PDB file of C-alpha atoms and ligand atoms in Angstrom:
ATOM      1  CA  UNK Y   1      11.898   1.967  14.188  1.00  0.00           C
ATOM      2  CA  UNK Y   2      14.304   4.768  12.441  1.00  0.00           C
ATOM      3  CA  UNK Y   3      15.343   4.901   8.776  1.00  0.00           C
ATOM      4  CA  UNK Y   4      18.318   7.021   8.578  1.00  0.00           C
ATOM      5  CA  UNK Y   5      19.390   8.724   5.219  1.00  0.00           C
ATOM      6  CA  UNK Y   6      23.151   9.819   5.323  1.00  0.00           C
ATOM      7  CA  UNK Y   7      24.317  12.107   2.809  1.00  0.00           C
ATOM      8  CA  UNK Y   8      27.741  13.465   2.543  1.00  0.00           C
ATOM      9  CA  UNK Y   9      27.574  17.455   1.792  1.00  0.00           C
ATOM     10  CA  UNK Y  10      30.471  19.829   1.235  1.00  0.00           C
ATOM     11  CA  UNK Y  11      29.910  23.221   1.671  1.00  0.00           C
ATOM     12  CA  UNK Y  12      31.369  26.089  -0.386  1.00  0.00           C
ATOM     13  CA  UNK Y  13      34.352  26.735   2.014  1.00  0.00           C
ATOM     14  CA  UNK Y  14      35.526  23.457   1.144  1.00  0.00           C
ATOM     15  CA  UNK Y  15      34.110  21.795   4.344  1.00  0.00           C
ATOM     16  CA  UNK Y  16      32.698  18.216   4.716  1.00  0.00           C
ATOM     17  CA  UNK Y  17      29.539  17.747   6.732  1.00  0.00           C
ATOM     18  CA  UNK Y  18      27.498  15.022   7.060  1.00  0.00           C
ATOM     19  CA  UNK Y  19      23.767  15.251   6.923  1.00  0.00           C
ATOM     20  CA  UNK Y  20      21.172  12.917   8.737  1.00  0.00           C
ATOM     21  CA  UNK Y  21      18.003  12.658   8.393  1.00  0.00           C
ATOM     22  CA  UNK Y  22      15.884  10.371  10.400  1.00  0.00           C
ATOM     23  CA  UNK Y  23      12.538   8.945   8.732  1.00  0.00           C
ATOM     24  CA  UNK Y  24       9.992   7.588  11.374  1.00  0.00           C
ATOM     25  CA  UNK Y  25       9.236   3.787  10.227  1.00  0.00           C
ATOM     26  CA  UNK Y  26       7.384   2.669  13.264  1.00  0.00           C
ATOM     27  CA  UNK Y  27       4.082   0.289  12.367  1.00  0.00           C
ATOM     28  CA  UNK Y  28       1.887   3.122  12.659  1.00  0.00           C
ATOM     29  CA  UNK Y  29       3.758   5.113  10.364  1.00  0.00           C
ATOM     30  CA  UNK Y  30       3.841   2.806   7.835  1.00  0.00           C
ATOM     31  CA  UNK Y  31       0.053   1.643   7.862  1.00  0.00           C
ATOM     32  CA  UNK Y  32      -0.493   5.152   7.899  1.00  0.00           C
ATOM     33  CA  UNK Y  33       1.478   5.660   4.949  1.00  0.00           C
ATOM     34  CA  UNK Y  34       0.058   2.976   3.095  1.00  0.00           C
ATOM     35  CA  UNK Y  35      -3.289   4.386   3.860  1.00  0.00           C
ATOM     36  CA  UNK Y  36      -2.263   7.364   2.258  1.00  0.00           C
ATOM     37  CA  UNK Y  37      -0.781   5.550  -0.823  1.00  0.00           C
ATOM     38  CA  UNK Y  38      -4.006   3.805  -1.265  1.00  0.00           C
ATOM     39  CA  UNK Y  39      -5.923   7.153  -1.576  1.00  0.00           C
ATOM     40  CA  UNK Y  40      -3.316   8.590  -3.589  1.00  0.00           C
ATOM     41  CA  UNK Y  41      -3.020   5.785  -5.786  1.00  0.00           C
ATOM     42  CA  UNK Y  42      -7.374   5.470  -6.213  1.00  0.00           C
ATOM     43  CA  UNK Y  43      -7.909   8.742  -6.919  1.00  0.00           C
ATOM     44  CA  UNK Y  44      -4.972   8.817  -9.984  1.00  0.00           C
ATOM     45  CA  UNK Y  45      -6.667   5.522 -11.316  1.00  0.00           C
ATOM     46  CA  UNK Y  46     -10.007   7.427 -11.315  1.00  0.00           C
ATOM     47  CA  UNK Y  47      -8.826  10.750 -12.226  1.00  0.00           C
ATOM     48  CA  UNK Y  48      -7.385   9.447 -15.679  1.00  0.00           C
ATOM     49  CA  UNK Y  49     -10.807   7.822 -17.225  1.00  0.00           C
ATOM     50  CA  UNK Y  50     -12.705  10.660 -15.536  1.00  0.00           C
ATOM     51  CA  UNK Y  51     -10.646  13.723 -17.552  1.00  0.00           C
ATOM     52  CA  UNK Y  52     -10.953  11.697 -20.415  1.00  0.00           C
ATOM     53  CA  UNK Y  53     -14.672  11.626 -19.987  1.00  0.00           C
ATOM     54  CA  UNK Y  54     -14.744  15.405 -19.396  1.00  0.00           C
ATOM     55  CA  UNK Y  55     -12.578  16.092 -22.552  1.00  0.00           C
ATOM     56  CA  UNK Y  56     -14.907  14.286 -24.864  1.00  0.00           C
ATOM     57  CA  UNK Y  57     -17.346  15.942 -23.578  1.00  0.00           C
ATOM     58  CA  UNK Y  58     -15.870  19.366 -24.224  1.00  0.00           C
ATOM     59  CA  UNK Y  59     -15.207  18.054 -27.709  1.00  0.00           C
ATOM     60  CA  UNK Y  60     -18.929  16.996 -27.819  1.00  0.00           C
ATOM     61  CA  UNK Y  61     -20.174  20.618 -26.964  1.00  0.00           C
ATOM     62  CA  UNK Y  62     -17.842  22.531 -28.762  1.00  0.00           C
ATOM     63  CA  UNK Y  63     -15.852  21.428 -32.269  1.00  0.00           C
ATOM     64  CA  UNK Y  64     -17.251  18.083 -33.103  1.00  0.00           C
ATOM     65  CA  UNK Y  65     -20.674  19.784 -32.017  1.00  0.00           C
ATOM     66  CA  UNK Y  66     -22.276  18.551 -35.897  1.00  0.00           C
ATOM     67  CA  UNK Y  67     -20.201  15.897 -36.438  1.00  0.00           C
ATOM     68  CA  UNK Y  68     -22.410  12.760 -36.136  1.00  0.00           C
ATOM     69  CA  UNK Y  69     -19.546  10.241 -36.644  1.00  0.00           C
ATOM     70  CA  UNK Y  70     -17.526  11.392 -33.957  1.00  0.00           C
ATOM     71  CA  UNK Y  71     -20.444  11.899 -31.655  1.00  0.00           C
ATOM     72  CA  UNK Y  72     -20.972   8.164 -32.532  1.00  0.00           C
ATOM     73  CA  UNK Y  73     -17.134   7.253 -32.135  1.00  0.00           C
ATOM     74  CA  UNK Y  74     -16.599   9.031 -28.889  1.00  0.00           C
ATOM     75  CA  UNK Y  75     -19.896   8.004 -27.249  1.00  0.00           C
ATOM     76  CA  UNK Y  76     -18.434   4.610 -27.538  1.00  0.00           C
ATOM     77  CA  UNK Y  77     -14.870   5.696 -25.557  1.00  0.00           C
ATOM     78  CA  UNK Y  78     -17.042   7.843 -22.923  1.00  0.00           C
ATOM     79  CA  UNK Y  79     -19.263   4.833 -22.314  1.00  0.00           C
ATOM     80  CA  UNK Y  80     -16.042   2.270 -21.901  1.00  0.00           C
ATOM     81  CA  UNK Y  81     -14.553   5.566 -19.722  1.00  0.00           C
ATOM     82  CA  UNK Y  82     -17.597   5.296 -17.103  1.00  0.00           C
ATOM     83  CA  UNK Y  83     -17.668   1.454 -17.315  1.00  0.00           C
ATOM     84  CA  UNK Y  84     -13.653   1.373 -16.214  1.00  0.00           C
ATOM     85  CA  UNK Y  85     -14.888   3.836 -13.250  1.00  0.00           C
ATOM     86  CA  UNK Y  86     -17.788   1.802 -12.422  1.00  0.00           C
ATOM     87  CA  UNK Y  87     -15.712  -1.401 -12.134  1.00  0.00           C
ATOM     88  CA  UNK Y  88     -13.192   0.474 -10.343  1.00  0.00           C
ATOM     89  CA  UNK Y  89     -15.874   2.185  -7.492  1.00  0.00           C
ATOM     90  CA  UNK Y  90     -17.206  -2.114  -7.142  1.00  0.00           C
ATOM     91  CA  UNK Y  91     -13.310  -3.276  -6.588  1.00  0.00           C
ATOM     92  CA  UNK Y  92     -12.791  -0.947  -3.939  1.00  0.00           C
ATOM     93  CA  UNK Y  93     -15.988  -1.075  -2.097  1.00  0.00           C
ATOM     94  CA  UNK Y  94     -15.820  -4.901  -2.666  1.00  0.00           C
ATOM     95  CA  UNK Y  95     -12.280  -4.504  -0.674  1.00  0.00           C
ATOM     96  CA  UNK Y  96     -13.154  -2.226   1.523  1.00  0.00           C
ATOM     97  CA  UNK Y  97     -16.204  -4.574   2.669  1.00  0.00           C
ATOM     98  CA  UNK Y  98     -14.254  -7.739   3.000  1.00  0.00           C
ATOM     99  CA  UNK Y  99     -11.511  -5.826   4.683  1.00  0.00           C
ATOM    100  CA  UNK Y 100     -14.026  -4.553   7.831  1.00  0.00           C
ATOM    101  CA  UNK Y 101     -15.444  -7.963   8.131  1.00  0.00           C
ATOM    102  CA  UNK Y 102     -11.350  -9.311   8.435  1.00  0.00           C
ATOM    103  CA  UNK Y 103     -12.072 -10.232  11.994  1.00  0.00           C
ATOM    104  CA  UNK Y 104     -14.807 -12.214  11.500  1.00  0.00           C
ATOM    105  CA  UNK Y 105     -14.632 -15.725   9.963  1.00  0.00           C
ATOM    106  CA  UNK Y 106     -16.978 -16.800   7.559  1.00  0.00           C
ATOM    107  CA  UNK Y 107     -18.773 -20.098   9.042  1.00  0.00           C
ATOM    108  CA  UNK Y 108     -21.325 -21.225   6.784  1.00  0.00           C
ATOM    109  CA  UNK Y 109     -20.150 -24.669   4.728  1.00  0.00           C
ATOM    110  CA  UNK Y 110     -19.672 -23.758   1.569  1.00  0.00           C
ATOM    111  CA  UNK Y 111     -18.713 -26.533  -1.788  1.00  0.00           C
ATOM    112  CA  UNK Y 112     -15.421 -25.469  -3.409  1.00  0.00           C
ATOM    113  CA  UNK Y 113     -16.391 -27.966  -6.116  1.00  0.00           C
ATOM    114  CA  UNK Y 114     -19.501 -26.537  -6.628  1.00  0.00           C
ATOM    115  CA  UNK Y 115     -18.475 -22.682  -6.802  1.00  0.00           C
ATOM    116  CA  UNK Y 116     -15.803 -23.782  -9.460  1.00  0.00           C
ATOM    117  CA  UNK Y 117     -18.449 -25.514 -11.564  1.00  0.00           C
ATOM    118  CA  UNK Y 118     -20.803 -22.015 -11.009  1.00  0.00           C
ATOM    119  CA  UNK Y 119     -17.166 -19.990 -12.072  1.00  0.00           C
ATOM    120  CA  UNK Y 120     -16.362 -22.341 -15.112  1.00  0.00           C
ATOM    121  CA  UNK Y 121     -20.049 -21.878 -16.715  1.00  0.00           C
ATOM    122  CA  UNK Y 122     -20.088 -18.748 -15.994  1.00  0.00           C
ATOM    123  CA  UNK Y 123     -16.564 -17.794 -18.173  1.00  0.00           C
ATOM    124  CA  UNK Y 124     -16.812 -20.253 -20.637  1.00  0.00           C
ATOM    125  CA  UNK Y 125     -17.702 -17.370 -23.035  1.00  0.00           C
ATOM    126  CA  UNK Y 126     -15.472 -15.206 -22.174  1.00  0.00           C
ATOM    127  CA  UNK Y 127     -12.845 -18.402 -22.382  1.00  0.00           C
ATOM    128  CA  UNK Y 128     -14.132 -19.597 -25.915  1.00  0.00           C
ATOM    129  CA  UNK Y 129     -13.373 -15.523 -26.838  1.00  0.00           C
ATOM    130  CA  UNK Y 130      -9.878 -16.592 -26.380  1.00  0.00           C
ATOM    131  CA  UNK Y 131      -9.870 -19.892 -27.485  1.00  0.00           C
ATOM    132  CA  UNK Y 132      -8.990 -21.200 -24.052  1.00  0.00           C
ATOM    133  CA  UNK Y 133     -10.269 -24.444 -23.092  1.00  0.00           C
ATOM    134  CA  UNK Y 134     -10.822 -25.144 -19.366  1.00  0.00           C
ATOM    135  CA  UNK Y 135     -10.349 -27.917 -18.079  1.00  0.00           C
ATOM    136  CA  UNK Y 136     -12.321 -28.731 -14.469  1.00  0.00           C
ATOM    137  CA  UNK Y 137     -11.298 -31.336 -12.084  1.00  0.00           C
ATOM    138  CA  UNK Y 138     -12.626 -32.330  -9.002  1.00  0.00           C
ATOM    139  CA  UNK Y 139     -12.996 -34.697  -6.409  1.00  0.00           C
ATOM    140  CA  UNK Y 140     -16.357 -36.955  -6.506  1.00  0.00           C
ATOM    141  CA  UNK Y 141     -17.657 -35.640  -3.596  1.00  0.00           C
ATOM    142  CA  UNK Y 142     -18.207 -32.069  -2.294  1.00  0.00           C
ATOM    143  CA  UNK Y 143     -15.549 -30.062  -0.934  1.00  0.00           C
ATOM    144  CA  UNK Y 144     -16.900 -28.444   2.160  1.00  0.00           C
ATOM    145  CA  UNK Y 145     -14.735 -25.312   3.701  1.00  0.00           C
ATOM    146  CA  UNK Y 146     -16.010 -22.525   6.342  1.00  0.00           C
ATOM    147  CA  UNK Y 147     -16.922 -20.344   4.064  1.00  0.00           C
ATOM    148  CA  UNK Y 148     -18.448 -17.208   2.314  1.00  0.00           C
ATOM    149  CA  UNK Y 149     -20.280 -18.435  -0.877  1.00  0.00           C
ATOM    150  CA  UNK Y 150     -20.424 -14.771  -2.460  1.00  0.00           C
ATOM    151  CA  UNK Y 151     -16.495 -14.298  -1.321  1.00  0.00           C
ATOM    152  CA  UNK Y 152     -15.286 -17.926  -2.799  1.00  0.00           C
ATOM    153  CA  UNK Y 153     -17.263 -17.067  -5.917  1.00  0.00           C
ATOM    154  CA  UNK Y 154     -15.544 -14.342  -6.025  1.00  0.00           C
ATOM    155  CA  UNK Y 155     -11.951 -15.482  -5.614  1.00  0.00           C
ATOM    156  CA  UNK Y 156     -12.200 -18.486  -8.059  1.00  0.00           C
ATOM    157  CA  UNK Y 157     -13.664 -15.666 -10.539  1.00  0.00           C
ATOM    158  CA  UNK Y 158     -10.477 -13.233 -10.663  1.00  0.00           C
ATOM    159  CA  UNK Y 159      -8.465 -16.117 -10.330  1.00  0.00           C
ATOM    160  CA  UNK Y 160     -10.403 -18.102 -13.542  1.00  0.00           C
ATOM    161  CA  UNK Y 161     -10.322 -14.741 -15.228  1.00  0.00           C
ATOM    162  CA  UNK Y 162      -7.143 -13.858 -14.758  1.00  0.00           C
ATOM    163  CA  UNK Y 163      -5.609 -17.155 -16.402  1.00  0.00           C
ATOM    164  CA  UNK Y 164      -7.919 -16.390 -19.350  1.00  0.00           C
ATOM    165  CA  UNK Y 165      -6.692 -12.313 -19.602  1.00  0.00           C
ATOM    166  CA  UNK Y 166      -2.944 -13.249 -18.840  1.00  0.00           C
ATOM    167  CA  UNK Y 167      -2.508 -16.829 -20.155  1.00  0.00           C
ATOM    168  CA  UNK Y 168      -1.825 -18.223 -23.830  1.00  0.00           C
ATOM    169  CA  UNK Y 169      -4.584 -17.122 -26.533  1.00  0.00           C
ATOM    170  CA  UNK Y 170      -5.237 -21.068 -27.497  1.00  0.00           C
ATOM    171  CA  UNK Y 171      -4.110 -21.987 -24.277  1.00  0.00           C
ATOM    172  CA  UNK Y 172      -5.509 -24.193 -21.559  1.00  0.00           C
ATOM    173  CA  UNK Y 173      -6.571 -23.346 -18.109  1.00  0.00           C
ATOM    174  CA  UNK Y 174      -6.744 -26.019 -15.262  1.00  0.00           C
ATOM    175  CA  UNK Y 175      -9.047 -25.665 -12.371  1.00  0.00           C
ATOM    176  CA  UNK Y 176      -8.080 -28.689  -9.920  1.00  0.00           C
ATOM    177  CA  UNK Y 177      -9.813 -28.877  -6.577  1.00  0.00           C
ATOM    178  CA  UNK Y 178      -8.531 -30.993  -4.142  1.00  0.00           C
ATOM    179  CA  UNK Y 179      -9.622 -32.303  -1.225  1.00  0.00           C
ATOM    180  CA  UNK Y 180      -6.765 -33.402   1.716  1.00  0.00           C
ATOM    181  CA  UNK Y 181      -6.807 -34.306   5.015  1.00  0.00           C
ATOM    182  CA  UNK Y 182      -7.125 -31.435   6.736  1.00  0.00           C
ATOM    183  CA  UNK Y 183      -7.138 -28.701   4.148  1.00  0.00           C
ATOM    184  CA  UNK Y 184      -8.980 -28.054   0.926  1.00  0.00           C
ATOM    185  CA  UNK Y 185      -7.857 -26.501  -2.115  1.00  0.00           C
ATOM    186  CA  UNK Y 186      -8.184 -24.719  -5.384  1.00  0.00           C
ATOM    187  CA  UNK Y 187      -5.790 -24.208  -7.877  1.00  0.00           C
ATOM    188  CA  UNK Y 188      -6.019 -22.158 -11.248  1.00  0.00           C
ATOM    189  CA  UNK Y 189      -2.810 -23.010 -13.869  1.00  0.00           C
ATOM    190  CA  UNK Y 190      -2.963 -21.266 -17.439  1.00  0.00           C
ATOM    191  CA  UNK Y 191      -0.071 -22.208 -19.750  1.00  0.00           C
ATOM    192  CA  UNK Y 192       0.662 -18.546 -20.613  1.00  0.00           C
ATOM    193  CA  UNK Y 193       3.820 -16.183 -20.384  1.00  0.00           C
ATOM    194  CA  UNK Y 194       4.145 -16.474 -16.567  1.00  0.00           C
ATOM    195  CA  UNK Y 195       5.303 -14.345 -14.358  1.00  0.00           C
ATOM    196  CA  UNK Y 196       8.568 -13.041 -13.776  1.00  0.00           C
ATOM    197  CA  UNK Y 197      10.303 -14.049 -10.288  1.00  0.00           C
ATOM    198  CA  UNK Y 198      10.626 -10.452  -9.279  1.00  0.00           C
ATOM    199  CA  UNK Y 199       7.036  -9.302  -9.429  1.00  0.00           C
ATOM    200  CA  UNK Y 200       5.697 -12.233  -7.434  1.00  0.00           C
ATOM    201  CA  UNK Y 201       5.635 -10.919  -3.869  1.00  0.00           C
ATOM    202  CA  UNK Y 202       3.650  -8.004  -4.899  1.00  0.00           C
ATOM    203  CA  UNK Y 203       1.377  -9.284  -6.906  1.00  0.00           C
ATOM    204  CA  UNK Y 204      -1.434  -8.712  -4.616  1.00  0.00           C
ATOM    205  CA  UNK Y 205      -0.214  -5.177  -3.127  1.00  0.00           C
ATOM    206  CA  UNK Y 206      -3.255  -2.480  -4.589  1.00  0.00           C
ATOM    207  CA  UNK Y 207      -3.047  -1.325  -8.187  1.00  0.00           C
ATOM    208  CA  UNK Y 208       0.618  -3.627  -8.615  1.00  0.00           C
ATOM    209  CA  UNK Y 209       1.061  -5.149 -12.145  1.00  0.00           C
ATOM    210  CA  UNK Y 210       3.334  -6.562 -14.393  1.00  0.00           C
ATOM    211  CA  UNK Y 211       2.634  -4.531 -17.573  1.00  0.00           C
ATOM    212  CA  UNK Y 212      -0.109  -1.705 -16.411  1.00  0.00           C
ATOM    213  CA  UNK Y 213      -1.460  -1.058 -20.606  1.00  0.00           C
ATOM    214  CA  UNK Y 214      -1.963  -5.126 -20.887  1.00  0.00           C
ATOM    215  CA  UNK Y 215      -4.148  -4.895 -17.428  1.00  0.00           C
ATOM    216  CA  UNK Y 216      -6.130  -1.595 -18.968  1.00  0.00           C
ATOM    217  CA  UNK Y 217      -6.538  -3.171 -21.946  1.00  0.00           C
ATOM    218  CA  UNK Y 218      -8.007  -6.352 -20.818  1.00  0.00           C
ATOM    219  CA  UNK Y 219      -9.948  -4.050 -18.323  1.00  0.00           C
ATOM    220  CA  UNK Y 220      -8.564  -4.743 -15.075  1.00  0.00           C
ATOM    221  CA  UNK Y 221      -8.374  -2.166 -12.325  1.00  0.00           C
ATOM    222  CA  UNK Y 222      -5.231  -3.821 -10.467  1.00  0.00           C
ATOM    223  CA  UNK Y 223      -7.472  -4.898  -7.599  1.00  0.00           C
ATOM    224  CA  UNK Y 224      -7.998  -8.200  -8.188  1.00  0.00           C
ATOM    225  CA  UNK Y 225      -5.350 -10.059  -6.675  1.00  0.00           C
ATOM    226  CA  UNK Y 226      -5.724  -8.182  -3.802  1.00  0.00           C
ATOM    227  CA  UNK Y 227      -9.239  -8.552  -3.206  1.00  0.00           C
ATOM    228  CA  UNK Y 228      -8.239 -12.551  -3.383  1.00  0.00           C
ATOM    229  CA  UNK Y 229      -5.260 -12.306  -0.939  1.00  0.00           C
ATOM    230  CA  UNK Y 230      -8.047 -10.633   1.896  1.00  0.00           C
ATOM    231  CA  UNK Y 231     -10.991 -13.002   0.884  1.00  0.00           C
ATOM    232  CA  UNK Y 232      -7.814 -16.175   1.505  1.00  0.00           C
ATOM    233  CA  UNK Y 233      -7.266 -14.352   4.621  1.00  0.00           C
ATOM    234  CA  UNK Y 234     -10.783 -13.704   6.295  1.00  0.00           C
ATOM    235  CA  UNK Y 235     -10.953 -17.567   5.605  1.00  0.00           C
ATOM    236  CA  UNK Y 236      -7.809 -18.494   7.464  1.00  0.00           C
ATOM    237  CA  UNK Y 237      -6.144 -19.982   5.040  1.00  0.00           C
ATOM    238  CA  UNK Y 238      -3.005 -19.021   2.341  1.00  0.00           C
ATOM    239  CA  UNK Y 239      -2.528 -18.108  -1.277  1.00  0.00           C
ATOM    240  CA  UNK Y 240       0.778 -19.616  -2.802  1.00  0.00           C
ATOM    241  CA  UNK Y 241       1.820 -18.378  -6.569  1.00  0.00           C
ATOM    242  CA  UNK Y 242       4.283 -20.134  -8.863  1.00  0.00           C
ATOM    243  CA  UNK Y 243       5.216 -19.148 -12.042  1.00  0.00           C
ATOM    244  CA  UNK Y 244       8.257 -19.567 -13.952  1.00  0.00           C
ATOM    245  CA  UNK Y 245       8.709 -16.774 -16.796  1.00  0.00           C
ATOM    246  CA  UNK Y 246       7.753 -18.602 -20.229  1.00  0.00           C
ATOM    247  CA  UNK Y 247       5.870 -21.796 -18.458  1.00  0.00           C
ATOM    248  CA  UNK Y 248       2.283 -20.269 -17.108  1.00  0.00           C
ATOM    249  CA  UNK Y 249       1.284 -19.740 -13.815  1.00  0.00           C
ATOM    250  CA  UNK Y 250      -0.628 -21.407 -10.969  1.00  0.00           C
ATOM    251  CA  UNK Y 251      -2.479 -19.107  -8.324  1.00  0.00           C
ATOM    252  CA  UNK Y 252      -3.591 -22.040  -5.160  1.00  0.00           C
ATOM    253  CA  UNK Y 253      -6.264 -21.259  -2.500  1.00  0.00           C
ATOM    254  CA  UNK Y 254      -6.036 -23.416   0.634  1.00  0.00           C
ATOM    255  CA  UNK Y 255      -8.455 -23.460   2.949  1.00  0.00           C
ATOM    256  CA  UNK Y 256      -8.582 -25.032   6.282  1.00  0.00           C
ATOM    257  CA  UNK Y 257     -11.273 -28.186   5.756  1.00  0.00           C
ATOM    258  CA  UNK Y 258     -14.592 -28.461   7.513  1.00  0.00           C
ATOM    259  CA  UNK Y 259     -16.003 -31.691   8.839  1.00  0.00           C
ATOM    260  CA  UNK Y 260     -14.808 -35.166   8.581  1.00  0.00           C
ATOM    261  CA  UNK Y 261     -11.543 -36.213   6.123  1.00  0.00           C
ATOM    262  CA  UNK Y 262     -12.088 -37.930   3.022  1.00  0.00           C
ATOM    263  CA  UNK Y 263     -12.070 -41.682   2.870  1.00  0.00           C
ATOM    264  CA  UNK Y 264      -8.596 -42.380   1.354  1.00  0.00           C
ATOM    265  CA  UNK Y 265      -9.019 -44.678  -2.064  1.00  0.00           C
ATOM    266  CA  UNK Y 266      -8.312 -48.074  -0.709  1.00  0.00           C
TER     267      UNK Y 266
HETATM  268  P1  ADP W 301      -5.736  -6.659 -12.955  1.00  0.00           P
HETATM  269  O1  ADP W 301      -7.007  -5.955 -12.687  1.00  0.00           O
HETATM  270  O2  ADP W 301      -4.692  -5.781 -13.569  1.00  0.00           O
HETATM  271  O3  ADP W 301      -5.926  -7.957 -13.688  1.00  0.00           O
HETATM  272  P2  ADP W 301      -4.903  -8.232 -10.639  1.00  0.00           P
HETATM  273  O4  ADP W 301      -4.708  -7.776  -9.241  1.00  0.00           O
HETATM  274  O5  ADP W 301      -5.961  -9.267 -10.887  1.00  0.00           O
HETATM  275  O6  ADP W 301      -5.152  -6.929 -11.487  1.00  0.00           O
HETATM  276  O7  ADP W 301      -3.525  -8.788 -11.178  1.00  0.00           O
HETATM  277  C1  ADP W 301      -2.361  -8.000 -11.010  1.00  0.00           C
HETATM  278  C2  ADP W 301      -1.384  -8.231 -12.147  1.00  0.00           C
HETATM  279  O8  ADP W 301      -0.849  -9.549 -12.063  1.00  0.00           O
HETATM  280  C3  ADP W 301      -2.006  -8.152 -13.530  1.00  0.00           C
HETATM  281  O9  ADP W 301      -2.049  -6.814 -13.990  1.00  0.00           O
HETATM  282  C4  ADP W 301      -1.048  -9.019 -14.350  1.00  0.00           C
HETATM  283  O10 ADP W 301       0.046  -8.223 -14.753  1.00  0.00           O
HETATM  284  C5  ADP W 301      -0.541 -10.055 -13.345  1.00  0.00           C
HETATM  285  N1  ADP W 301      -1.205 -11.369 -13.480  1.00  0.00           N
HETATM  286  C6  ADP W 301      -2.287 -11.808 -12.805  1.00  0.00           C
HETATM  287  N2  ADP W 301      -2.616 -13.063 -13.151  1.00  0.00           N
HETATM  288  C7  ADP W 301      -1.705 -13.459 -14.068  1.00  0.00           C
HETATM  289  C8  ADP W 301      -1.485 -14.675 -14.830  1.00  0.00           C
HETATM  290  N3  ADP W 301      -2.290 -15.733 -14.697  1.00  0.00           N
HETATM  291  N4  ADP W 301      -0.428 -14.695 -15.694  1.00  0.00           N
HETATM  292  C9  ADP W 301       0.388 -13.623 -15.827  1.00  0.00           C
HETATM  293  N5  ADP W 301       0.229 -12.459 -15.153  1.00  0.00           N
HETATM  294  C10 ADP W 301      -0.792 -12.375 -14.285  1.00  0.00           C
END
């Protein structure tokens, strides 16, 4: 596959010409190129905390050399500097891992119920920081999918995090799990700002978000969504994301069920 550019050029005599230029699309070309992005993209994300680090250390050494309340002050930002890089170097080796074990589906049963429960304890600090309730439902019995337990832990934690960075201080934040006939789910709605339609299909490409100082702030490294999308994948099943700007958002992980179907409520 060709892109062509055409550009119309007219030369100083006063002559048209037409110039094409032909840019090679084909499949390798563009994983290729995405590889390349990728680096490009890691190492800018990694360069910016890491010259800050360096110039506060310059500062450290040379001017502010006597000054114990900056030394104080700016030991604080280099510590939160190597603690952004630190997360960062985890996402992408956590991607990286999941990514060469694609090919290989997870098989051990694994309780979606359960893992949400583990999820929901485990952020109900960083929830009550907010003020954001969450609210848990789930099914009376367990929810058992082919699974990765450290993966699914994983997933429902960027996605339970997530509504808590991005949804409504004061808000609420509903974890449902369901369990259906022949797939199992989890879904994560907060009742924040949402997400505006145009953003939504790459809201799991590498480093992609909505407003990049919000996602710094709240310490993200623009990984998380995508380390969900290839943890959903390696399991076979789908992520689906709704949002309407203004009304919250719902992130769903469905899974393709193991064992025998629920008895329906008679
Ligand atoms: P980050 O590390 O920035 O949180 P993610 O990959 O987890 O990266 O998310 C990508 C972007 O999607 C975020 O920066 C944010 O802009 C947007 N986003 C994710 N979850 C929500 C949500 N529940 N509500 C609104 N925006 C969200």
């Amino acid at each position: 596959t060709f892109r062509i550019h055409i550009a119309a050029l007219r030369t100083a005599g006063g002559r048209r010409s037409l110039l094409l230029t032909f840019e090679d699309l084909s499949e390798q070309r563009v994983t290729e190129r995405m590889r390349v992005d990728f680096v490009a993209n890691a190492s800018h994300e990694l360069r910016t905390p890491l010259a800050s680090l360096l110039g506060f250390v310059e500062t450290l050494q040379g001017p502010a050399r006597n000054d114990a309340g900056a030394r104080d002050r700016f030991l604080t930002i280099m510590r939160e500097q190597g603690l952004r890089m630190a997360r960062l170097v985890d996402d992408l080796l956590s991607l990286s891992r999941i990514e060469l074990r694609a090919h290989l589906a997870p098989e051990t049963p694994v309780d979606l119920a359960g893992i949400s429960r583990e999820i929901v304890d485990s952020l109900t600090l960083m929830a009550r920081e907010r003020n954001v309730n969450l609210r848990l439902s789930l099914p009376e019995q367990p929810v058992k999918v082919a699974g990765d337990r450290d993966e699914l832990l994983r997933l429902m934690e960027n996605l339970v995090e997530n509504a808590i960075k991005y949804g409504r201080r004061d808000g609420e934040v509903a974890i449902d799990v369901i369990d259906g006939a022949t797939e199992a789910s989890v879904s994560v709605r907060d009742d924040g700002p949402g997400i505006a339609p145009e953003h939504l299909p790459r809201l799991t490409e590498r480093f992609y978000r909505v407003d990049t100082a919000a996602s710094r702030e709240a310490g993200g490294t623009g990984l998380g969504l995508a380390i969900v999308k290839h943890i959903v994948l390696r399991h076979r099943g789908r992520l689906t994301i709704e949002s309407l700007l203004g009304q919250g958002a719902t992130f769903k992980a469905i899974f393709p069920r193991l064992g025998p179907a629920p008895r329906s409520p008679s």
